Amino acid sequence: MTDSKAPILSVIIPAYNEENTIEEIIRQVDAVDLPIEMVIVNDCSKDRTKEILESLETKHPKQLLHHDKNQGKGAAIRTAQKALTGDIVIIQDADLEYSPVEYPKMYKYFVERDADAVYGSRYSGNEVLVDSFIHYYGNRVLTFYSNIMTNLHLTDMETCYKMIRADFFKSIEIECDCFGFEPEVTAKLVKAKSRIFEVPIYYEPRIYDEGKKITWVDGVKAFWYITKFNLFR
Ligand SMILES: Nc1nc2c(ncn2[C@@H]2O[C@H](COP(=O)(O)OP(=O)(O)O)[C@@H](O)[C@H]2O)c(=O)[nH]1
Ligand SMILES: [Mg+2]
């Protein structure tokens, strides 16, 4: 980044029925020592997510946005895309699978290495809580297929931790309302000839009993999204 001021990181938090974890994740984002703006999108949660969000005080500035109808993670990211004002963007799920302590390590690449995007990889040899067989290999296969299509060598295409220059991020049309956002943005970064770095991150997978919403159907749909955004755009 050419600007001499420390770039502002817009942290997009899509949240749907996350009453058990929303307060703790916001507390963790708030504790990060970087210039941060939080853009939280409550996607018509049916539980106490909205009330909790409205009652929270934070040190970093925050924008709190609400959907009247549940629309999906991609749609929530699109709402935040229009509202954010920072220089760099990261998506932060509202559960506790990804840890905001990783932000400074990723942010550094924008300041020192002129990155366009930095992917936090769950699968590049770092210490993690052991994942289920199906979730791990599902992710590996999707990454492998995406890599064939993009001719990149990522180890984790589906990671939620994608830190991206805001000017590029704001310029793309996010077409997917659902979890197809990950292959979509990856294909669009590659088509724009972006400088993409990858760094290892800590990851603690949650199970369905803990509120995980993505299913094998989303995994199957991802094959179509990888094909569509690489071949038909
Ligand atoms: N806005 C919005 N977010 C959602 C929806 N479904 C899931 N999410 C959020 O997307 C994130 C990821 O969901 P999760 O089930 O943990 O999937 P994974 O982490 O990608 O495997 C969480 O923060 C959820 O709250 C939805 O319909 N709308
Ligand atoms: Mg999650």
XYZ file of N, CA and C and ligand atoms in Angstrom:
728
model
N 0.841 -1.189 0.000
C 0.000 0.000 0.000
C 0.885 1.251 0.000
N 0.512 2.230 -0.775
C 1.369 3.389 -0.930
C 1.160 4.430 0.176
N -0.041 4.426 0.761
C -0.386 5.396 1.795
C 0.546 5.238 2.999
N 1.054 6.338 3.542
C 1.976 6.205 4.666
C 1.243 5.976 5.995
N -0.034 6.345 6.061
C -0.830 6.073 7.269
C -1.104 4.577 7.378
N -1.239 4.075 8.637
C -1.564 2.660 8.796
C -2.939 2.379 8.184
N -3.019 1.423 7.245
C -4.311 1.151 6.617
C -5.353 0.638 7.619
N -6.598 1.015 7.369
C -7.696 0.558 8.240
C -8.216 -0.790 7.746
N -8.375 -1.697 8.694
C -8.874 -3.035 8.383
C -10.372 -3.096 8.680
N -11.175 -3.325 7.631
C -12.616 -3.514 7.836
C -12.879 -4.994 8.064
N -13.377 -5.326 9.242
C -13.660 -6.725 9.578
C -15.149 -6.977 9.369
N -15.466 -7.773 8.350
C -16.866 -8.086 8.031
C -17.280 -9.322 8.820
N -18.339 -9.180 9.618
C -18.799 -10.317 10.433
C -20.232 -10.681 10.037
N -20.388 -11.738 9.167
C -21.735 -12.196 8.839
C -22.224 -13.081 9.978
N -23.434 -12.839 10.475
C -23.898 -13.626 11.618
C -25.322 -14.109 11.426
N -25.508 -15.380 11.581
C -26.848 -15.957 11.512
C -27.004 -16.957 12.650
N -27.854 -16.624 13.586
C -28.115 -17.491 14.750
C -26.826 -17.881 15.472
N -26.114 -16.909 15.942
C -24.833 -17.163 16.614
C -24.844 -16.605 18.042
N -25.968 -16.784 18.748
C -26.076 -16.210 20.100
C -25.028 -16.755 21.073
N -24.536 -17.968 20.812
C -23.582 -18.563 21.757
C -22.169 -18.000 21.623
N -21.861 -17.464 20.452
C -20.463 -17.083 20.210
C -20.268 -15.617 19.816
N -21.346 -14.922 19.479
C -21.189 -13.583 18.885
C -20.461 -12.609 19.824
N -20.797 -12.667 21.099
C -20.187 -11.725 22.034
C -18.681 -11.980 22.152
N -18.326 -13.251 22.266
C -16.913 -13.601 22.427
C -16.098 -13.254 21.164
N -16.671 -13.488 19.972
C -15.882 -13.193 18.768
C -15.690 -11.679 18.618
N -16.718 -10.917 18.983
C -16.585 -9.452 18.885
C -15.540 -8.979 19.905
N -15.537 -9.589 21.069
C -14.543 -9.236 22.083
C -13.129 -9.528 21.555
N -12.974 -10.671 20.873
C -11.658 -11.027 20.337
C -11.219 -10.071 19.216
N -12.154 -9.673 18.364
C -11.804 -8.713 17.292
C -11.437 -7.375 17.928
N -12.195 -6.982 18.934
C -11.966 -5.697 19.592
C -10.592 -5.646 20.279
N -10.100 -6.806 20.657
C -8.814 -6.852 21.367
C -7.608 -6.743 20.430
N -7.837 -6.803 19.118
C -6.702 -6.759 18.181
C -6.168 -5.326 18.087
N -4.859 -5.218 18.176
C -4.223 -3.908 18.194
C -3.863 -3.447 16.773
N -4.884 -3.164 15.975
C -4.724 -2.624 14.613
C -5.839 -1.595 14.443
N -5.695 -0.668 13.478
C -6.834 0.225 13.205
C -7.958 -0.566 12.533
N -9.023 -0.805 13.276
C -10.095 -1.702 12.812
C -11.440 -0.995 12.786
N -12.214 -1.341 11.747
C -13.632 -0.979 11.694
C -14.386 -2.307 11.580
N -15.392 -2.521 12.436
C -16.181 -3.756 12.322
C -17.446 -3.465 11.539
N -17.764 -4.339 10.590
C -19.012 -4.223 9.844
C -19.773 -5.536 10.061
N -20.740 -5.471 10.945
C -21.436 -6.691 11.377
C -22.787 -6.762 10.678
N -23.068 -7.904 10.041
C -24.353 -8.053 9.355
C -25.130 -9.198 9.998
N -26.206 -8.825 10.685
C -27.102 -9.822 11.267
C -28.124 -10.202 10.202
N -28.049 -11.459 9.761
C -28.842 -11.901 8.622
C -30.192 -12.467 9.079
N -30.964 -11.629 9.767
C -32.300 -12.010 10.261
C -32.238 -13.239 11.187
N -31.344 -13.176 12.152
C -31.228 -14.283 13.116
C -32.532 -14.454 13.882
N -32.841 -15.718 14.197
C -34.083 -16.016 14.926
C -33.819 -16.132 16.431
N -32.569 -16.095 16.814
C -32.225 -16.231 18.234
C -31.884 -14.850 18.816
N -31.066 -14.781 19.851
C -30.789 -13.504 20.518
C -29.608 -12.733 19.910
N -29.123 -13.156 18.744
C -27.955 -12.502 18.137
C -28.147 -10.978 18.040
N -29.334 -10.548 17.560
C -29.576 -9.121 17.354
C -29.509 -8.341 18.676
N -30.212 -8.845 19.701
C -30.208 -8.141 20.997
C -28.790 -8.049 21.565
N -28.059 -9.152 21.453
C -26.691 -9.149 21.998
C -25.861 -8.096 21.258
N -25.983 -8.085 19.926
C -25.204 -7.128 19.127
C -25.545 -5.692 19.503
N -26.813 -5.427 19.724
C -27.219 -4.051 20.033
C -26.744 -3.599 21.410
N -26.478 -4.556 22.278
C -26.070 -4.174 23.635
C -24.547 -4.071 23.801
N -23.790 -4.495 22.781
C -22.335 -4.555 22.948
C -21.639 -3.211 22.739
N -20.771 -2.866 23.660
C -19.907 -1.681 23.506
C -18.566 -2.157 22.980
N -17.998 -1.428 22.018
C -16.674 -1.826 21.520
C -15.743 -0.623 21.478
N -14.462 -0.936 21.529
C -13.420 0.093 21.476
C -13.259 0.567 20.024
N -13.206 -0.389 19.103
C -13.099 -0.042 17.679
C -14.477 0.400 17.169
N -14.509 1.325 16.200
C -15.805 1.714 15.633
C -16.496 0.525 14.975
N -17.816 0.530 15.032
C -18.532 -0.572 14.375
C -19.789 -0.076 13.664
N -20.103 -0.766 12.573
C -21.375 -0.555 11.884
C -22.180 -1.829 12.086
N -23.415 -1.662 12.500
C -24.276 -2.818 12.730
C -25.416 -2.765 11.712
N -25.476 -3.775 10.833
C -26.483 -3.789 9.765
C -27.377 -5.018 9.928
N -28.632 -4.891 9.528
C -29.576 -5.998 9.687
C -30.282 -6.289 8.371
N -30.498 -7.574 8.100
C -31.373 -7.971 6.989
C -32.752 -8.298 7.560
N -33.821 -7.952 6.796
C -35.192 -8.278 7.244
C -35.535 -9.722 6.936
N -34.731 -10.323 6.050
C -35.009 -11.692 5.614
C -33.669 -12.419 5.580
N -33.638 -13.691 5.950
C -32.375 -14.434 5.874
C -31.992 -14.647 4.410
N -30.751 -14.250 4.069
C -30.353 -14.301 2.656
C -29.103 -15.121 2.386
N -28.313 -15.427 3.420
C -27.105 -16.225 3.206
C -25.831 -15.426 3.423
N -24.741 -16.167 3.603
C -23.467 -15.535 3.959
C -22.967 -14.577 2.873
N -23.077 -15.009 1.592
C -22.608 -14.158 0.490
C -23.392 -12.849 0.429
N -24.711 -12.944 0.647
C -25.564 -11.743 0.623
C -25.180 -10.796 1.767
N -24.852 -11.356 2.912
C -24.443 -10.521 4.045
C -23.112 -9.823 3.733
N -22.224 -10.546 3.073
C -20.935 -9.942 2.702
C -21.170 -8.813 1.693
N -22.125 -9.005 0.792
C -22.438 -7.963 -0.205
C -22.968 -6.703 0.490
N -23.800 -6.873 1.500
C -24.315 -5.722 2.258
C -23.154 -4.971 2.919
N -22.236 -5.716 3.500
C -21.086 -5.091 4.162
C -20.164 -4.422 3.139
N -20.039 -5.032 1.974
C -19.166 -4.507 0.910
C -19.523 -3.059 0.576
N -20.811 -2.775 0.557
C -21.262 -1.420 0.192
C -21.014 -0.432 1.325
N -21.015 -0.920 2.562
C -20.963 -0.014 3.723
C -19.547 0.243 4.237
N -18.622 -0.660 3.975
C -17.313 -0.548 4.639
C -16.498 0.635 4.123
N -15.632 1.162 5.000
C -14.857 2.352 4.630
C -13.343 2.138 4.764
N -12.906 0.932 5.105
C -11.472 0.688 5.335
C -10.665 0.514 4.059
N -9.357 0.221 4.238
C -8.424 0.040 3.115
C -8.203 -1.425 2.786
N -8.425 -2.280 3.789
C -8.235 -3.720 3.654
C -9.462 -4.367 4.294
N -9.823 -5.533 3.770
C -11.028 -6.210 4.262
C -10.669 -7.619 4.709
N -11.296 -8.105 5.779
C -11.234 -9.539 6.090
C -12.624 -9.995 6.474
N -12.943 -11.243 6.159
C -14.218 -11.823 6.596
C -13.942 -12.583 7.891
N -14.771 -12.327 8.887
C -14.653 -13.022 10.178
C -15.963 -13.732 10.464
N -15.955 -15.074 10.422
C -17.167 -15.798 10.801
C -17.502 -15.495 12.253
N -18.792 -15.623 12.579
C -19.245 -15.255 13.922
C -19.144 -16.409 14.917
N -18.530 -17.514 14.479
C -18.274 -18.598 15.429
C -16.833 -18.440 15.929
N -16.297 -19.464 16.552
C -14.944 -19.297 17.120
C -13.944 -20.232 16.440
N -14.192 -20.538 15.154
C -13.288 -21.461 14.451
C -11.977 -20.773 14.048
N -12.075 -19.490 13.745
C -10.897 -18.731 13.295
C -10.576 -17.671 14.347
N -9.294 -17.457 14.599
C -8.905 -16.577 15.695
C -8.332 -15.236 15.206
N -8.928 -14.119 15.636
C -8.450 -12.796 15.221
C -6.995 -12.493 15.615
N -6.396 -13.284 16.489
C -4.974 -13.039 16.800
C -4.111 -13.192 15.549
N -4.663 -13.805 14.491
C -3.906 -13.987 13.243
C -3.881 -12.726 12.368
N -4.733 -11.736 12.650
C -4.812 -10.570 11.750
C -3.456 -9.874 11.523
N -2.689 -9.555 12.579
C -1.465 -8.786 12.343
C -0.491 -9.479 11.381
N -0.416 -10.820 11.505
C 0.481 -11.593 10.627
C 0.060 -11.444 9.159
N -1.230 -11.393 8.902
C -1.734 -11.271 7.526
C -1.646 -9.819 7.040
N -1.994 -8.905 7.901
C -2.017 -7.457 7.619
C -0.645 -6.952 7.160
N 0.393 -7.502 7.801
C 1.781 -7.123 7.506
C 2.108 -7.205 6.012
N 1.508 -8.186 5.327
C 1.820 -8.367 3.905
C 1.310 -7.215 3.032
N 0.312 -6.501 3.494
C -0.190 -5.348 2.734
C 0.737 -4.150 2.924
N 1.314 -4.056 4.115
C 2.168 -2.914 4.438
C 3.581 -3.131 3.872
N 4.076 -4.358 3.979
C 5.484 -4.621 3.630
C 5.685 -5.287 2.279
N 4.680 -6.009 1.764
C 4.914 -6.832 0.576
C 3.964 -6.525 -0.575
N 3.229 -5.434 -0.465
C 2.364 -5.015 -1.561
C 1.367 -6.104 -1.996
N 0.813 -6.803 -1.014
C -0.140 -7.877 -1.320
C -1.454 -7.297 -1.829
N -2.113 -8.059 -2.699
C -3.501 -7.752 -3.057
C -4.458 -8.571 -2.196
N -3.990 -9.766 -1.811
C -4.812 -10.630 -0.958
C -3.901 -11.561 -0.158
N -4.331 -11.899 1.046
C -3.612 -12.874 1.865
C -4.615 -13.904 2.369
N -4.342 -15.172 2.083
C -5.218 -16.259 2.537
C -4.620 -16.879 3.795
N -5.446 -17.050 4.822
C -5.018 -17.758 6.025
C -5.328 -19.233 5.828
N -4.293 -20.063 5.757
C -4.514 -21.481 5.457
C -4.589 -22.332 6.718
N -5.642 -23.160 6.768
C -5.795 -24.111 7.876
C -4.976 -25.355 7.630
N -4.460 -25.489 6.408
C -3.856 -26.766 6.004
C -2.430 -26.601 5.515
N -1.664 -25.761 6.161
C -0.273 -25.662 5.706
C 0.683 -25.969 6.850
N 0.347 -26.984 7.606
C 1.319 -27.539 8.552
C 1.313 -26.924 9.932
N 0.360 -26.016 10.192
C 0.317 -25.417 11.517
C -0.416 -26.336 12.497
N -0.355 -26.000 13.783
C -1.032 -26.813 14.800
C -2.507 -26.453 14.813
N -3.378 -27.452 14.671
C -4.826 -27.198 14.674
C -5.529 -28.265 15.505
N -6.774 -27.984 15.875
C -7.611 -29.019 16.466
C -7.990 -29.966 15.333
N -7.842 -31.277 15.535
C -8.032 -32.236 14.440
C -9.477 -32.181 13.925
N -9.581 -32.115 12.595
C -10.847 -31.966 11.895
C -11.436 -33.355 11.580
N -12.715 -33.394 11.180
C -13.281 -34.677 10.757
C -12.715 -35.035 9.385
N -12.713 -36.339 9.079
C -12.192 -36.848 7.807
C -12.916 -36.181 6.629
N -14.254 -36.176 6.707
C -15.052 -35.700 5.579
C -14.852 -34.201 5.339
N -14.773 -33.412 6.426
C -14.600 -31.968 6.281
C -13.208 -31.661 5.742
N -12.195 -32.362 6.287
C -10.818 -32.120 5.852
C -10.655 -32.467 4.364
N -11.054 -33.726 3.984
C -10.818 -34.118 2.594
C -11.758 -33.375 1.638
N -12.952 -33.029 2.099
C -13.842 -32.208 1.278
C -13.156 -30.905 0.899
N -12.546 -30.279 1.881
C -11.836 -29.015 1.620
C -10.622 -29.221 0.719
N -9.909 -30.319 0.934
C -8.702 -30.561 0.107
C -9.092 -30.778 -1.350
N -10.164 -31.527 -1.580
C -10.597 -31.814 -2.951
C -11.070 -30.525 -3.636
N -11.834 -29.701 -2.916
C -12.313 -28.441 -3.505
C -11.138 -27.514 -3.830
N -10.165 -27.470 -2.937
C -8.984 -26.632 -3.196
C -8.227 -27.151 -4.420
N -8.089 -28.481 -4.503
C -7.371 -29.092 -5.634
C -8.074 -28.748 -6.956
N -9.389 -28.880 -6.981
C -10.148 -28.587 -8.206
C -10.043 -27.095 -8.552
N -10.154 -26.243 -7.546
C -10.015 -24.804 -7.781
C -8.622 -24.487 -8.335
N -7.594 -25.140 -7.787
C -6.224 -24.900 -8.253
C -6.039 -25.306 -9.711
N -6.676 -26.416 -10.100
C -6.592 -26.835 -11.515
C -7.180 -25.734 -12.396
N -8.290 -25.176 -11.957
C -8.988 -24.160 -12.750
C -8.238 -22.824 -12.780
N -7.599 -22.465 -11.665
C -6.970 -21.139 -11.578
C -5.480 -21.169 -11.891
N -4.888 -22.394 -11.863
C -3.434 -22.548 -11.964
C -2.713 -21.824 -10.822
N -3.339 -21.814 -9.653
C -2.680 -21.338 -8.426
C -2.265 -22.560 -7.620
N -1.395 -22.341 -6.614
C -1.114 -23.443 -5.703
C -1.499 -23.046 -4.280
N -2.796 -22.907 -4.046
C -3.283 -22.639 -2.690
C -3.347 -23.955 -1.922
N -3.255 -23.887 -0.588
C -3.523 -25.103 0.205
C -4.912 -25.046 0.840
N -5.592 -23.884 0.788
C -6.913 -23.783 1.414
C -7.747 -22.688 0.749
N -8.425 -23.077 -0.351
C -9.246 -22.100 -1.076
C -10.476 -21.694 -0.268
N -11.043 -22.638 0.495
C -12.315 -22.386 1.185
C -12.149 -21.641 2.510
N -10.911 -21.278 2.875
C -10.737 -20.577 4.148
C -11.607 -19.324 4.228
N -12.140 -19.084 5.411
C -12.885 -17.834 5.638
C -11.927 -16.648 5.716
N -10.691 -16.909 6.172
C -9.727 -15.810 6.355
C -9.072 -15.415 5.033
N -9.769 -14.539 4.312
C -9.209 -13.944 3.108
C -9.120 -12.463 3.401
N -7.893 -11.947 3.437
C -7.715 -10.511 3.635
C -7.452 -9.936 2.240
N -8.218 -8.905 1.881
C -8.204 -8.426 0.484
C -8.164 -6.907 0.463
N -7.440 -6.345 -0.494
C -7.448 -4.879 -0.657
C -8.880 -4.395 -0.873
N -9.263 -3.359 -0.152
C -10.662 -2.911 -0.203
C -11.039 -2.360 -1.577
N -10.090 -1.708 -2.271
C -10.470 -1.137 -3.572
C -10.867 -2.248 -4.547
N -10.101 -3.357 -4.532
C -10.483 -4.486 -5.387
C -11.792 -5.103 -4.898
N -11.871 -5.327 -3.584
C -13.045 -5.989 -3.012
C -14.331 -5.226 -3.347
N -14.254 -3.905 -3.255
C -15.443 -3.096 -3.521
C -15.789 -3.071 -5.020
N -14.795 -3.399 -5.854
C -15.029 -3.328 -7.303
C -15.697 -4.593 -7.856
N -15.682 -5.685 -7.093
C -16.262 -6.914 -7.666
C -17.765 -6.992 -7.385
N -18.448 -7.641 -8.318
C -19.875 -7.903 -8.110
C -19.973 -9.273 -7.446
N -20.464 -9.304 -6.202
C -20.614 -10.586 -5.500
C -21.944 -11.199 -5.938
N -21.848 -12.283 -6.713
C -23.059 -12.866 -7.297
C -23.697 -13.926 -6.400
N -22.854 -14.648 -5.637
C -23.371 -15.745 -4.805
C -23.955 -15.217 -3.502
N -25.168 -15.643 -3.172
C -25.764 -15.282 -1.883
C -25.280 -16.202 -0.768
N -24.786 -17.363 -1.146
C -24.568 -18.411 -0.143
C -23.079 -18.606 0.134
N -22.681 -19.848 0.381
C -21.290 -20.141 0.692
C -20.396 -20.176 -0.568
N -20.994 -19.977 -1.756
C -20.205 -19.958 -2.992
C -19.299 -18.747 -3.108
N -19.371 -17.849 -2.120
C -18.514 -16.663 -2.110
C -17.028 -17.024 -2.227
N -16.587 -18.104 -1.586
C -15.141 -18.419 -1.534
C -14.559 -18.728 -2.928
N -15.149 -19.703 -3.678
C -14.636 -19.911 -5.038
C -14.847 -18.700 -5.936
N -15.924 -17.953 -5.709
C -16.201 -16.780 -6.554
C -15.096 -15.741 -6.404
N -14.792 -15.390 -5.178
C -13.792 -14.332 -4.972
C -12.399 -14.822 -5.369
N -12.135 -16.108 -5.172
C -10.827 -16.651 -5.578
C -10.663 -16.534 -7.092
N -11.693 -16.945 -7.842
C -11.612 -16.865 -9.312
C -11.449 -15.408 -9.756
N -12.155 -14.499 -9.095
C -12.092 -13.088 -9.508
C -10.742 -12.461 -9.163
N -10.142 -12.860 -8.060
C -8.787 -12.378 -7.729
C -7.784 -12.853 -8.779
N -7.917 -14.111 -9.189
C -6.966 -14.663 -10.162
C -7.137 -13.982 -11.515
N -8.377 -13.774 -11.920
C -8.605 -13.117 -13.209
C -8.051 -11.690 -13.213
N -8.008 -11.063 -12.018
C -7.464 -9.701 -11.915
C -5.939 -9.722 -11.742
N -5.314 -10.897 -11.861
C -3.857 -11.086 -11.731
C -3.318 -10.551 -10.391
N -4.010 -10.881 -9.323
C -3.658 -10.382 -7.991
C -2.421 -11.080 -7.434
N -1.708 -10.346 -6.567
C -0.598 -10.946 -5.800
C -1.205 -11.540 -4.536
N -1.277 -12.877 -4.499
C -1.924 -13.553 -3.368
C -0.871 -14.272 -2.532
N -0.838 -13.972 -1.246
C 0.048 -14.670 -0.313
C -0.789 -15.639 0.515
N -0.095 -16.615 1.114
C -0.793 -17.549 1.991
C 0.014 -17.700 3.273
N -0.644 -17.635 4.420
C 0.066 -17.817 5.701
C -0.677 -18.863 6.529
N 0.042 -19.651 7.332
C -0.649 -20.644 8.172
C -1.422 -19.979 9.296
N -2.587 -20.501 9.587
C -3.383 -19.971 10.711
C -3.842 -21.119 11.605
N -4.153 -20.757 12.851
C -4.740 -21.718 13.780
C -6.226 -21.852 13.459
N -6.773 -23.040 13.658
C -8.174 -23.286 13.324
C -8.751 -24.309 14.289
N -9.957 -24.041 14.766
C -10.600 -24.961 15.706
C -11.987 -25.313 15.173
N -12.102 -26.414 14.382
C -13.375 -26.718 13.738
C -14.491 -26.966 14.739
N -15.701 -26.480 14.403
C -16.858 -26.795 15.252
C -17.684 -27.875 14.565
N -18.572 -28.502 15.349
C -19.412 -29.566 14.809
C -20.854 -29.052 14.727
N -21.741 -29.851 14.119
C -23.120 -29.395 13.907
C -23.835 -29.101 15.223
N -23.531 -29.886 16.266
C -24.154 -29.637 17.579
C -23.786 -28.247 18.093
N -22.678 -27.714 17.624
C -22.234 -26.393 18.074
C -22.719 -25.281 17.135
N -23.550 -25.636 16.147
C -24.159 -24.601 15.306
C -23.593 -24.478 13.909
N -22.758 -25.433 13.480
C -22.214 -25.344 12.127
C -23.355 -25.440 11.119
N -23.324 -24.589 10.080
C -24.446 -24.525 9.150
C -24.115 -25.058 7.767
N -22.847 -25.001 7.392
C -22.466 -25.468 6.064
C -22.643 -26.993 6.028
N -23.122 -27.547 4.903
C -23.333 -29.002 4.829
C -22.678 -29.559 3.565
N -22.778 -30.877 3.384
C -22.186 -31.508 2.210
C -22.831 -30.968 0.926
N -24.091 -30.513 1.020
C -24.750 -29.951 -0.175
C -23.966 -28.715 -0.650
N -23.509 -27.896 0.312
C -22.705 -26.722 -0.060
C -21.390 -27.157 -0.710
N -20.865 -28.286 -0.252
C -19.633 -28.831 -0.840
C -19.857 -29.208 -2.300
N -20.985 -29.868 -2.573
C -21.288 -30.265 -3.951
C -21.510 -29.013 -4.810
N -22.257 -28.046 -4.268
C -22.507 -26.802 -5.020
C -21.195 -26.090 -5.345
N -20.221 -26.221 -4.447
C -18.947 -25.527 -4.652
C -18.268 -25.968 -5.951
N -18.436 -27.257 -6.335
C -17.841 -27.716 -7.613
C -18.402 -26.904 -8.776
N -19.716 -26.675 -8.711
C -20.351 -25.898 -9.780
C -19.829 -24.456 -9.762
N -19.731 -23.863 -8.563
C -19.267 -22.474 -8.489
C -17.833 -22.332 -8.995
N -16.990 -23.314 -8.667
C -15.599 -23.252 -9.146
C -15.603 -23.275 -10.671
N -16.415 -24.168 -11.245
C -16.497 -24.284 -12.712
C -17.041 -22.987 -13.308
N -18.166 -22.530 -12.749
C -18.838 -21.346 -13.295
C -17.947 -20.104 -13.258
N -17.348 -19.810 -12.111
C -16.618 -18.542 -12.001
C -15.264 -18.564 -12.698
N -14.738 -19.779 -12.972
C -13.480 -19.829 -13.704
C -13.683 -19.940 -15.211
N -14.741 -20.640 -15.625
C -14.918 -20.864 -17.059
C -15.938 -19.927 -17.712
N -16.922 -19.507 -16.954
C -18.030 -18.762 -17.579
C -18.095 -17.310 -17.137
N -16.976 -16.731 -16.672
C -16.968 -15.310 -16.316
C -15.790 -14.617 -16.980
N -25.281 -13.909 7.016
C -25.385 -15.214 7.063
N -24.401 -15.846 7.597
C -24.512 -17.169 7.667
C -25.607 -17.906 7.177
N -25.374 -19.200 7.399
C -24.171 -19.231 8.009
N -23.677 -18.000 8.187
C -22.467 -17.545 8.841
O -21.380 -18.008 8.095
C -20.331 -18.369 8.963
C -19.832 -19.734 8.601
O -20.783 -20.733 8.882
P -20.317 -22.190 9.300
O -21.520 -23.035 9.354
O -19.457 -22.122 10.524
O -19.471 -22.661 8.060
P -17.897 -22.763 7.777
O -17.174 -22.131 8.912
O -17.716 -22.055 6.493
O -17.648 -24.220 7.660
C -20.864 -18.203 10.394
O -20.431 -16.969 10.908
C -22.365 -18.161 10.207
O -23.024 -17.372 11.168
C -26.669 -17.179 6.613
O -27.682 -17.713 6.149
N -26.493 -15.834 6.579
Mg -17.537 -21.641 10.849
